[in-house]
Coordinates of C-alpha atoms and ligand atoms in Angstrom, one line a residue:
X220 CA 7.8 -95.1 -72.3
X221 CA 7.5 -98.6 -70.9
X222 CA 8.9 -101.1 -73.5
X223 CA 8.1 -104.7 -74.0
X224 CA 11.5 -106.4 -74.4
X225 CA 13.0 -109.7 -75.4
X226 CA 16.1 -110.6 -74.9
X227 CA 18.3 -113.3 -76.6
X228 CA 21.8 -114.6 -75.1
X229 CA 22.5 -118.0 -74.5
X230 CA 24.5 -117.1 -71.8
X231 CA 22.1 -117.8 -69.2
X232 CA 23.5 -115.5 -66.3
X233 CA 23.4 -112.2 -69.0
X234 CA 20.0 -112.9 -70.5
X235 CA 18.7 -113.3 -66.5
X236 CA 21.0 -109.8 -65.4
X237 CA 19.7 -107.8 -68.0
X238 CA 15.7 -108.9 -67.5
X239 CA 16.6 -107.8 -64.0
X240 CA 17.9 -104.5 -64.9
X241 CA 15.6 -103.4 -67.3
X242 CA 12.5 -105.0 -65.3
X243 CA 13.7 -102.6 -62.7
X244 CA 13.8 -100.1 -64.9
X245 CA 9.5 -100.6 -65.5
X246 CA 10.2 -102.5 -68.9
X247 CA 8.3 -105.8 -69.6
X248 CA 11.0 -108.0 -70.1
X249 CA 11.3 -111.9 -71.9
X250 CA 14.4 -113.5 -71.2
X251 CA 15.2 -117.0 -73.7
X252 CA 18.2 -118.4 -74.1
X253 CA 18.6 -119.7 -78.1
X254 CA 17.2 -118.0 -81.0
X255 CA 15.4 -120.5 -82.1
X256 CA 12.8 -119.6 -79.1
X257 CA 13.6 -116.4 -80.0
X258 CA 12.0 -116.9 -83.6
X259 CA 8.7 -118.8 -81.5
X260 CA 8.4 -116.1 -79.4
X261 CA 8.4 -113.5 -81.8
X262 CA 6.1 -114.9 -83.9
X263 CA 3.6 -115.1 -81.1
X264 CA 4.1 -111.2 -78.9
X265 CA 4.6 -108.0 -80.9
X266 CA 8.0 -106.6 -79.1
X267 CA 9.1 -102.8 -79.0
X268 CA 13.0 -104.3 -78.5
X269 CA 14.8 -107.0 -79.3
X270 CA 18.3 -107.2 -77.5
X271 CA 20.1 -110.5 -78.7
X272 CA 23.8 -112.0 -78.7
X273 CA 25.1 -112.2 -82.1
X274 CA 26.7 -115.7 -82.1
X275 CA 23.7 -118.2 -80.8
X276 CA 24.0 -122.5 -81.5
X277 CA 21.3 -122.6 -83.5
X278 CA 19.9 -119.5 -85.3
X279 CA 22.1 -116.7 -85.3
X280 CA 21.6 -113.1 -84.0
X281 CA 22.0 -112.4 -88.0
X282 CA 18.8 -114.7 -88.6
X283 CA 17.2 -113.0 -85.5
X284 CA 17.7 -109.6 -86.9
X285 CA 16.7 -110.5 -90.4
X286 CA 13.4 -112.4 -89.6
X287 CA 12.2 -109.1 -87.7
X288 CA 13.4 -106.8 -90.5
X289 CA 11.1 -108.4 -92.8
X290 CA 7.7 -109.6 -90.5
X291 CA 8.0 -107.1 -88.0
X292 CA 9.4 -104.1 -89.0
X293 CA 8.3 -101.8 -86.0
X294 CA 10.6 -103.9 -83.6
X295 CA 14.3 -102.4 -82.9
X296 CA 16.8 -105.0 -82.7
X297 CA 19.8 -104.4 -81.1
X298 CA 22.6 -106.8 -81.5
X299 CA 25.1 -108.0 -78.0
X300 CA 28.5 -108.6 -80.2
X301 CA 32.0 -109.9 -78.8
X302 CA 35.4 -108.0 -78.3
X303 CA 36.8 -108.0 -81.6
X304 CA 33.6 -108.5 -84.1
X305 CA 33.2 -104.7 -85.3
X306 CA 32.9 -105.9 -88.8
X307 CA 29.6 -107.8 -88.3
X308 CA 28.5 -105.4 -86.1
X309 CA 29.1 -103.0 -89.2
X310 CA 27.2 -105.5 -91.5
X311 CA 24.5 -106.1 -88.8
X312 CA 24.1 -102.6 -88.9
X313 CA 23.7 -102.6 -92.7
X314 CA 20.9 -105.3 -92.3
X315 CA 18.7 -102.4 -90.1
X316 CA 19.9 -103.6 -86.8
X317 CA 19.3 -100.3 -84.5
X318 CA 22.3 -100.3 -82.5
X319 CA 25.0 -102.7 -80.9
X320 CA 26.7 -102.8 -78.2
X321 CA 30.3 -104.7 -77.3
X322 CA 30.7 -107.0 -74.6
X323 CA 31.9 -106.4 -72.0
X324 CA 29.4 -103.5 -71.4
X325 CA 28.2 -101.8 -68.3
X326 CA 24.8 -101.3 -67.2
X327 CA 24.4 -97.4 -67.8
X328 CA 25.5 -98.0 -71.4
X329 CA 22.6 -100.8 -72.0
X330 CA 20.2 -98.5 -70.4
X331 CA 21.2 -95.5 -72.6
X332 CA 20.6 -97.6 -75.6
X333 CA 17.7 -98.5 -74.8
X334 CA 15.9 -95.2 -73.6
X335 CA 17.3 -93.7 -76.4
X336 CA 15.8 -96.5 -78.9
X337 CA 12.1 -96.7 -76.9
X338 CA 12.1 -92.3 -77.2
X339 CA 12.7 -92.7 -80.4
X340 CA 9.8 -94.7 -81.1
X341 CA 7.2 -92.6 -78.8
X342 CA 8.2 -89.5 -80.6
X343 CA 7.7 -91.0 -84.1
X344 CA 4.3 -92.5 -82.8
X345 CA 3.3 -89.4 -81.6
X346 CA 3.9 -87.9 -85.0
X347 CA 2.3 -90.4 -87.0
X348 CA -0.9 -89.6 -84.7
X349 CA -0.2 -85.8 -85.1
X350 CA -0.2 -86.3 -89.2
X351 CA -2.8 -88.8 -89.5
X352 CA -5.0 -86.0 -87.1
X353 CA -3.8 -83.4 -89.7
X354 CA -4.1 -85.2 -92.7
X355 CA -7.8 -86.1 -91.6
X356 CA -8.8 -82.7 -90.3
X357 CA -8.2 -80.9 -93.6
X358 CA -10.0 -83.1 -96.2
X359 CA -12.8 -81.7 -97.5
X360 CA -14.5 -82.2 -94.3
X361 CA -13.3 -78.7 -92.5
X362 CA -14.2 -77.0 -95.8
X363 CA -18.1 -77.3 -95.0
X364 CA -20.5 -76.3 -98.5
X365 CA -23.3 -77.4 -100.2
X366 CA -24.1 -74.4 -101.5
X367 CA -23.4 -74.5 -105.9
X368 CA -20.7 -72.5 -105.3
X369 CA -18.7 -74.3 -102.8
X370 CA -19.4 -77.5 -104.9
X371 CA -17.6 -75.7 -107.3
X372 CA -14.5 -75.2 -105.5
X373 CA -14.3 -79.1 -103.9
X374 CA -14.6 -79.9 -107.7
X375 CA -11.3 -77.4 -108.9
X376 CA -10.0 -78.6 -105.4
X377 CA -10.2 -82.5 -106.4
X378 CA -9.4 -82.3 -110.4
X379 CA -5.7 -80.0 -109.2
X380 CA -4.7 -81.5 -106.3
X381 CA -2.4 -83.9 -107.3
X382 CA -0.9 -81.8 -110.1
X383 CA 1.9 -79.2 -109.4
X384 CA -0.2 -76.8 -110.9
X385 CA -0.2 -73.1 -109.1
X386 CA -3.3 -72.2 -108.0
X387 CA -4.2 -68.3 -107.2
X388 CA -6.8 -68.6 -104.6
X389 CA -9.0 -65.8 -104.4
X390 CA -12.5 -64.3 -102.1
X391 CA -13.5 -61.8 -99.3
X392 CA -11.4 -62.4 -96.0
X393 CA -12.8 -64.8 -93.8
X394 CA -14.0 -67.0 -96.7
X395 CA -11.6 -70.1 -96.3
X396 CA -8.5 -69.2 -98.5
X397 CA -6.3 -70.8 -96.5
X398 CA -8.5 -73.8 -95.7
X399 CA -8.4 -74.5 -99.6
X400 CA -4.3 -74.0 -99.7
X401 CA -4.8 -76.6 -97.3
X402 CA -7.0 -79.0 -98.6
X403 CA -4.8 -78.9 -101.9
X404 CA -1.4 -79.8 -100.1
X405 CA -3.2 -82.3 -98.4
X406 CA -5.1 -84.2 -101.0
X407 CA -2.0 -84.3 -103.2
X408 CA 1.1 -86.2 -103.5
X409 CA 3.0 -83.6 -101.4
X410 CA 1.2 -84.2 -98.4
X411 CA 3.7 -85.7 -96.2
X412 CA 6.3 -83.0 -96.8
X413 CA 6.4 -79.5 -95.2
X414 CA 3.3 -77.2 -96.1
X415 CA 5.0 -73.9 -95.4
X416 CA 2.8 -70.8 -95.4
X417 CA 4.0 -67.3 -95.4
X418 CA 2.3 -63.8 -94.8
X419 CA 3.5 -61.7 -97.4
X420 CA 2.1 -58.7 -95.8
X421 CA 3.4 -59.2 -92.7
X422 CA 7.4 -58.2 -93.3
X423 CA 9.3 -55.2 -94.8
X424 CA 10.3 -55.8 -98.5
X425 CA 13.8 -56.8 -97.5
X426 CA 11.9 -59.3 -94.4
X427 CA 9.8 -60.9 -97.0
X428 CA 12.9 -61.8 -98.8
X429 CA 15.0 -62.6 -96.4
X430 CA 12.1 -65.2 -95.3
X431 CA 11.1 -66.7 -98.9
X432 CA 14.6 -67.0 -100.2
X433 CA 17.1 -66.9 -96.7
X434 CA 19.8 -65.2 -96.2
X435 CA 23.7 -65.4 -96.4
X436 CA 25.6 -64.5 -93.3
X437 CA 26.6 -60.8 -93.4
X438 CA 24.1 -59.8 -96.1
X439 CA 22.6 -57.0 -93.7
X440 CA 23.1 -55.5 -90.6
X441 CA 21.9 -58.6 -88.1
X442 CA 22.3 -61.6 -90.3
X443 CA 25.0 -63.0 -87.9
X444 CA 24.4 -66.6 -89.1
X445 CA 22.9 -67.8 -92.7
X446 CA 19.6 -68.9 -93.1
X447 CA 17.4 -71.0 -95.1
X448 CA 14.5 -69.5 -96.8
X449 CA 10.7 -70.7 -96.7
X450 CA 11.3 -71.9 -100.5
X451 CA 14.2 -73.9 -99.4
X452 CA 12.1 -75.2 -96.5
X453 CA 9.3 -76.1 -98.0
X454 CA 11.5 -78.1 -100.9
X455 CA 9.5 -81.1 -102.0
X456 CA 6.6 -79.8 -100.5
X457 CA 4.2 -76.9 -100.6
X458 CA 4.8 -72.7 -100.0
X459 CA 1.5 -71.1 -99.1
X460 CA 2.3 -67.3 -100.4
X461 CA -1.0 -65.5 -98.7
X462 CA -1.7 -61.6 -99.1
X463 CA 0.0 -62.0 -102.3
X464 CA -1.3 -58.7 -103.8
X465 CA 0.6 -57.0 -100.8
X466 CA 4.0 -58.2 -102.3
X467 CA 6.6 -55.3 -103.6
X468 CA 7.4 -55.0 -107.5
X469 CA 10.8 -56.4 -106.6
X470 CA 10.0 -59.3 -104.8
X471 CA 7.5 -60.0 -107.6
X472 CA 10.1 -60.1 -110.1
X473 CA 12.0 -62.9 -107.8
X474 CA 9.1 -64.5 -107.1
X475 CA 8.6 -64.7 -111.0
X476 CA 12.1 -66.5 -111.4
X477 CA 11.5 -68.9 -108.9
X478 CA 7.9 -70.0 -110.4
X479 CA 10.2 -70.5 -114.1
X480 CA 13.4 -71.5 -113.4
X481 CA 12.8 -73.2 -110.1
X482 CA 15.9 -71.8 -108.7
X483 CA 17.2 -68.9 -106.6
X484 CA 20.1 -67.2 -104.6
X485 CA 19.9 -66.6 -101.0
X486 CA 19.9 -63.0 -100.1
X487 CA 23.6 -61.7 -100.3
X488 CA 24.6 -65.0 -101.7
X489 CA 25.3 -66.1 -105.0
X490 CA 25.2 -70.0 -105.1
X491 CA 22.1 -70.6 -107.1
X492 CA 19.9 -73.1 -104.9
X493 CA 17.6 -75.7 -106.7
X494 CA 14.4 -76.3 -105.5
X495 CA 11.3 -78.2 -106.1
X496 CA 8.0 -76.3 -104.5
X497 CA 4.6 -75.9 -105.7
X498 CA 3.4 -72.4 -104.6
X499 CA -0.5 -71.7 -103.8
X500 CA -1.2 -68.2 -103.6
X501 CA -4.1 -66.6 -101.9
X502 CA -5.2 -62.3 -101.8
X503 CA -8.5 -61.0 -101.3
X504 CA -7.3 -57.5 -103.8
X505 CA -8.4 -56.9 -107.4
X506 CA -5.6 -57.8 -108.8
X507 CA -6.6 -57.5 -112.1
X508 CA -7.1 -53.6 -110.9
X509 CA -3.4 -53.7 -109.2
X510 CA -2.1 -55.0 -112.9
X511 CA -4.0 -52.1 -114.5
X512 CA -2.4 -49.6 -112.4
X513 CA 1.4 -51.2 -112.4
X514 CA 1.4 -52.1 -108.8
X515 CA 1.6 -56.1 -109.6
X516 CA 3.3 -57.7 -112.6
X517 CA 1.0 -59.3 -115.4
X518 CA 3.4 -61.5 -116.1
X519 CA 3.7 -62.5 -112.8
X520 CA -0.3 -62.1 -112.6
X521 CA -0.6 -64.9 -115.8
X522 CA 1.8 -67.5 -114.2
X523 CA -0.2 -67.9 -111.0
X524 CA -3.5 -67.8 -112.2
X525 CA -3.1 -70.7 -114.1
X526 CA -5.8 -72.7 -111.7
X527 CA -7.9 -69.6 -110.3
X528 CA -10.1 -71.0 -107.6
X529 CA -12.5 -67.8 -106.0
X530 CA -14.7 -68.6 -102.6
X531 CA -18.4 -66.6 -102.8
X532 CA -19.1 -64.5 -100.2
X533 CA -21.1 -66.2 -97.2
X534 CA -23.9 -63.9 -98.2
X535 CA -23.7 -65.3 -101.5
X536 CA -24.3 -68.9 -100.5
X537 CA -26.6 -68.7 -97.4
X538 CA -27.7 -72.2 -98.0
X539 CA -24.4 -73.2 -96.1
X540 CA -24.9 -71.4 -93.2
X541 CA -27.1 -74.3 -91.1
X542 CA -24.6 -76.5 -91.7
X543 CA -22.0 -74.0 -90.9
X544 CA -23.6 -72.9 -87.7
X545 CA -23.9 -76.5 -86.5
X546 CA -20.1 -76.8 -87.3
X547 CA -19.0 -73.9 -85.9
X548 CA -21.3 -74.3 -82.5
X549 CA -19.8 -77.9 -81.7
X550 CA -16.4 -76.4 -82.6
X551 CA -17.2 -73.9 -80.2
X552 CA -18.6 -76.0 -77.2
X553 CA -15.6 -78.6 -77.7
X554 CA -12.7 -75.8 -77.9
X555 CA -14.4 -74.5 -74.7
X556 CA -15.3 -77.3 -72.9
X557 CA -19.0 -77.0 -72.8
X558 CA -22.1 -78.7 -73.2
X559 CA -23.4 -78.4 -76.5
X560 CA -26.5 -76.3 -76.7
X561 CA -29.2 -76.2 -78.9
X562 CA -29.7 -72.4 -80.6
X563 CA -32.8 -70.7 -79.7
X564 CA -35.1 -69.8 -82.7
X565 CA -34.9 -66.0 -82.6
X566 CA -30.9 -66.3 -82.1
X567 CA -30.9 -68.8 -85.4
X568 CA -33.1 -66.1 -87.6
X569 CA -30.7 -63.5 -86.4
X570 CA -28.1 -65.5 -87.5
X571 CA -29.6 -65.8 -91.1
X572 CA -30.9 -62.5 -91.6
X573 CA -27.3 -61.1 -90.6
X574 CA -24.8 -59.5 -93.5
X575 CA -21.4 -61.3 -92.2
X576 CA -19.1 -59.0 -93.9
X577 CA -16.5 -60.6 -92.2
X578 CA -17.8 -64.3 -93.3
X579 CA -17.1 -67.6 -92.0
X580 CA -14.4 -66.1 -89.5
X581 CA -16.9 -63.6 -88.3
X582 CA -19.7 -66.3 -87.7
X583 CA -17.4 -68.1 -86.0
X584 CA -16.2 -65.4 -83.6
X585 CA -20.1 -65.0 -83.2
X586 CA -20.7 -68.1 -82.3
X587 CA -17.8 -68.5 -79.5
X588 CA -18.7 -65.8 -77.7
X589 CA -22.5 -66.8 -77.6
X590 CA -21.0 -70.2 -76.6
X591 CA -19.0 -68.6 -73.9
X592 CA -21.8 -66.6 -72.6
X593 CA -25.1 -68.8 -72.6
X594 CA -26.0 -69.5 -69.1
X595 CA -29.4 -70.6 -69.9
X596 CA -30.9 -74.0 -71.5
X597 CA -30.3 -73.1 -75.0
X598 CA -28.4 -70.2 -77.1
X599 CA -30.4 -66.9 -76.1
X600 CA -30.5 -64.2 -79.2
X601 CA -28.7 -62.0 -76.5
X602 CA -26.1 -64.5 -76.4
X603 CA -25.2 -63.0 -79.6
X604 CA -23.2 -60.3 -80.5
X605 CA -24.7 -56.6 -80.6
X606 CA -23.6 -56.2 -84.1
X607 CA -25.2 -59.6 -85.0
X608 CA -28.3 -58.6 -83.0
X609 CA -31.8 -57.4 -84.2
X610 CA -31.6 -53.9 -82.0
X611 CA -35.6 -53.9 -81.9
X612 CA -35.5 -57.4 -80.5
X613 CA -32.3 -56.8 -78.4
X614 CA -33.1 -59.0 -75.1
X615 CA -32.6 -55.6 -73.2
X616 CA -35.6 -54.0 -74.5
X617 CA -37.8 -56.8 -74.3
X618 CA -41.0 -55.9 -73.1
X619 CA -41.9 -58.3 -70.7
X620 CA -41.3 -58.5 -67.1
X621 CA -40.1 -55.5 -65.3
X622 CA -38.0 -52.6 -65.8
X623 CA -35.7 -53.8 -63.2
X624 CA -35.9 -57.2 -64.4
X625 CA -34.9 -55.9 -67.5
X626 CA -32.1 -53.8 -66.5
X627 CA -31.0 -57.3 -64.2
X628 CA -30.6 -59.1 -67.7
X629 CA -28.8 -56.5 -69.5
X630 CA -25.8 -56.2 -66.7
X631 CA -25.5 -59.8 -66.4
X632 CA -24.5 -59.9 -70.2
X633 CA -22.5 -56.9 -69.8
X634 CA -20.6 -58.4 -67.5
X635 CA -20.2 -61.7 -69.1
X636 CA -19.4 -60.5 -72.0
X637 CA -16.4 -58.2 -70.7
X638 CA -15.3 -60.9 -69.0
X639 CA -15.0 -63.7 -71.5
X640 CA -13.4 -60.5 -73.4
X641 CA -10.9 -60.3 -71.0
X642 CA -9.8 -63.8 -70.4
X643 CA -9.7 -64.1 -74.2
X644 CA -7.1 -61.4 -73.9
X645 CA -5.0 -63.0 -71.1
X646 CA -5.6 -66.2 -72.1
X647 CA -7.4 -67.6 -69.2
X648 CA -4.6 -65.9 -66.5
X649 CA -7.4 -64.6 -64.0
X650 CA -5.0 -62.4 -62.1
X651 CA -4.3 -60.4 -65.2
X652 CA -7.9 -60.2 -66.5
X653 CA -9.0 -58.9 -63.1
X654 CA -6.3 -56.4 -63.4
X655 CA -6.9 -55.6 -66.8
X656 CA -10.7 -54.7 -66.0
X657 CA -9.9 -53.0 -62.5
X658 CA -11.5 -55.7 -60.4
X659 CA -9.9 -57.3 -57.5
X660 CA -9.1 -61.3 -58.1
X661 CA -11.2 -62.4 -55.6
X662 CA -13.8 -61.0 -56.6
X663 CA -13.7 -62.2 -60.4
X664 CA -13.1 -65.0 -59.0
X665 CA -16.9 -65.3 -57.9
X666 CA -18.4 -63.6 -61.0
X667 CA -16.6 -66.8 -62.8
X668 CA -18.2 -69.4 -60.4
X669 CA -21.7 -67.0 -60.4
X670 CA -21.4 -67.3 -64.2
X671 CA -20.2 -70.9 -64.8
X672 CA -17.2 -69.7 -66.3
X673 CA -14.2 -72.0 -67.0
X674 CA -11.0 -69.8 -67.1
X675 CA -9.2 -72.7 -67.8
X676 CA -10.6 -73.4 -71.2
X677 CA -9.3 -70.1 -72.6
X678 CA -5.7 -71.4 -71.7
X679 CA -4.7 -73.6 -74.2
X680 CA -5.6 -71.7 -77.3
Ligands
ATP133 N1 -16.1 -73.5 -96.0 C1 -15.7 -73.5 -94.7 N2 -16.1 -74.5 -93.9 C2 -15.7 -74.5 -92.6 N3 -14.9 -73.5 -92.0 C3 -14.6 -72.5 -92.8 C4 -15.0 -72.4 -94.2 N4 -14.5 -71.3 -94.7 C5 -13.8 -70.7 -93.7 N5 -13.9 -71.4 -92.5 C6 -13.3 -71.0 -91.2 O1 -13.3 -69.6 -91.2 C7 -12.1 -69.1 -90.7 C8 -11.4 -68.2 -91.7 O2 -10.9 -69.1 -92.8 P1 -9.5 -68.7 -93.5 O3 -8.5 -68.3 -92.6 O4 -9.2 -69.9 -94.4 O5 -10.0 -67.5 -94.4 P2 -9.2 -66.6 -95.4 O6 -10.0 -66.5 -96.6 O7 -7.8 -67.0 -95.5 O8 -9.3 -65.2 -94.7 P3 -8.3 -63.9 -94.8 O9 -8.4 -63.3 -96.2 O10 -8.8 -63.0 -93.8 O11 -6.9 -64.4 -94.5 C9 -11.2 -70.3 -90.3 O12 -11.3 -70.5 -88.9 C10 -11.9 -71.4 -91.1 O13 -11.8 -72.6 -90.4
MG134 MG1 -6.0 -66.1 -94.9

């Protein structure tokens, strides 16, 4: 990163040799030589770094460091101190000074100081960006509904968030459980700390406790070091606990103590562990039905369906789809890197007439693909998915125009389609796509640039 500098010393030869060296470095650099222009300056250009002697005439390096502490917090100030004054180098410190560095000092050590200061600062900018992205992309604005129902769950989703209340989030797959786990960290206080989300279905009984609650080392075979769990990692935030209704009897029971005492042991450990989480859990089983038939714990059942917050079916709510087919097509186009194109009107009553069993995931698989494969003006119903497809008005059997015509049509979309399959698979590599479907390189090569094709766009995801 290229820094804007100013440094202090009223030792005109230092102030000059250090503009040099950083200049040369690519820095912007202001050299004065009291702090009293020091203080003018300041006041006047926003500085990543201030570098200044600690014993000026006038204002002191002290005063330096203590004006920017308080009207420009963002600037590092790092303080030039003489053989012999650790102990206000230890108080300068104390005041938020970043760093200081001892005359007489050589060049590399300056320059280390400073890199290391300036990284510092791109690598927090670049999360503050990354959050405020994050923070903004799951408001309720990725969870698209108008529909009654959805209004229903933004209302549960705005009167809970900012509670530690546990919420047992519950609907078909597909329907946006997660989505909601996030909307609720992220609305509530917890949102700057750690929203950590584990599959319970995903890991062996002894797995799934091994990653909620850690591990000591030695407790099994392969636990060479200790671990912390996702409870532990997730302390002062939020722990996501999805599939819930796949979780063992055991694991329940832990789970149980945890929600209650708000404490647990590691795995092969026995230091109890404090912590301070607020769980979301989210399952698309009958739990009520698992309960009935001993497989999960009512107790357990009872403390996280204290908020219960259930998503409708996207067959049950078709009044969101427009606006969940507009969102999902731009999503689409962007993630892709294509003009957006407007749907034509057979492929939109397709789209509405359609069951979507697999609900908002499966429309917007649907919708990538037809993305991925329009080569025409607009969004062609055989753009579409088979399964999402009328059959009686599949594109291939459409009267009009020739048989051969006809036949042209339906081996372009073949092809297309098992090609946008393909680099889906290998994410974008074309040399392993082409292998995968038996073709030689060269020659997908073309069918790409026939097709419009951008391999590249199915690298990054
Ligand atoms: N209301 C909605 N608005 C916008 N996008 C949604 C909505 N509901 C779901 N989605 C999208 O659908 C996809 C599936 O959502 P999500 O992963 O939250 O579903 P889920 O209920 O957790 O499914 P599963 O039970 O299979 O884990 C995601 O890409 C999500 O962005
Ligand atoms: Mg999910």
């Amino acid at each position: 990163m290229r820094g804007r500098i100013l440094v202090v010393d009223d030792e005109r030869a230092i102030g000059i040799a250090i503009q040099r060296l950083l200049g040369a470095r690519g820095h912007e650099v202001d050299a004065v030589h009291s702090g009293k222009e020091a203080l003018a300056r300041l006041a006047e250009h926003a500085y990543h770094l201030v570098i200044t002697d600690l014993s000026l005439q006038d204002v002191s390096g002290m005063d330096v460091l203590r004006w920017v502490r308080e009207h420009a917090p963002e600037t590092a100030v790092v303080m030039i101190t003489a053989f012999g004054s650790e102990k206000i180098a230890v108080e300068a410190m104390k005041l938020g000074a970043a760093d200081y560095i001892p005359k007489p000092f050589d060049n590399d050590e300056l320059e280390l100081v400073v890199e290391r200061l300036l990284e510092g600062m791109e690598v927090r900018r670049c999360l503050r960006l990354l959050q405020e992205q994050v923070a903004g992309a799951y408001r309720f604005g990725s969870l698209i509904g108008k529909s009654p129902g959805m209004q229903r769950v933004f209302d549960v989703i705005r009167k809970v968030a900012d509670t530690d209340l546990t919420v047992l989030i519950r609907g078909p797959s597909g329907t946006g459980k997660e989505l909601v786990a996030n909307a609720l960290h992220y609305n509530g206080p917890r949102r700057t700390k750690p929203l950590v989300k584990v599959n319970c279905a995903a890991f062996s009984r002894e797995l799934v406790e091994s990653e909620l609650f850690g591990h000591e080392k030695g407790a099994f075979t392969g636990a060479v070091t200790a671990r912390e769990g996702k409870f532990e990692i997730a302390d002062g935030g939020t722990l996501f606990l999805d599939e819930i209704g796949d979780m063992r009897l055991e694991t329940q029971a832990k789970i149980l103590r945890v929600l209650q005492e708000r404490e647990l042991e590691r795995v092969g450990g026995n230091r109890t562990l404090k912590v301070d989480v607020r769980v979301l859990a989210a399952t698309n089983q009958d739990l009520e039905a698992k309960v009935q038939a001993g497989s999960f714990r009512e107790d357990l059942y009872y403390r996280l369906n204290v908020v219960s917050i259930v998503l409708p079916a996207l067959r049950e709510r078709t009044e969101d789809l427009p606006l969940l087919i507009e969102h999902a097509l731009a999503a689409a186009a962007a993630r892709l890197k294509r003009e957006p194109k407007p749907l034509a009107a057979d492929a939109y009553r397709a789209l509405c007439a359609h069951e979507w069993k697999g609900n908002v995931r499966e429309l917007e698989h649907a919708l990538e693909q037809a993305v991925a494969l329009a080569s025409g003006p607009e969004i062609a119903l055989g753009d579409l998915p088979a399964s999402v497809r009328d059959l009686s008005s599949d594109g291939a059997a459409d009267p009009s125009g020739s048989f051969r015509e006809a036949k042209q049509r339906a081996i372009e979309r073949f092809e297309r389609l098992f090609i946008h399959e393909a680099l889906v698979r290998h994410h974008g590599n074309i040399s392993k796509a082409a292998e995968d479907m038996g073709m030689y390189r060269q020659h997908l090569q073309l069918k790409l640039a026939e097709y419009g094709i951008d391999a590249a766009a199915y690298r990054e995801r």
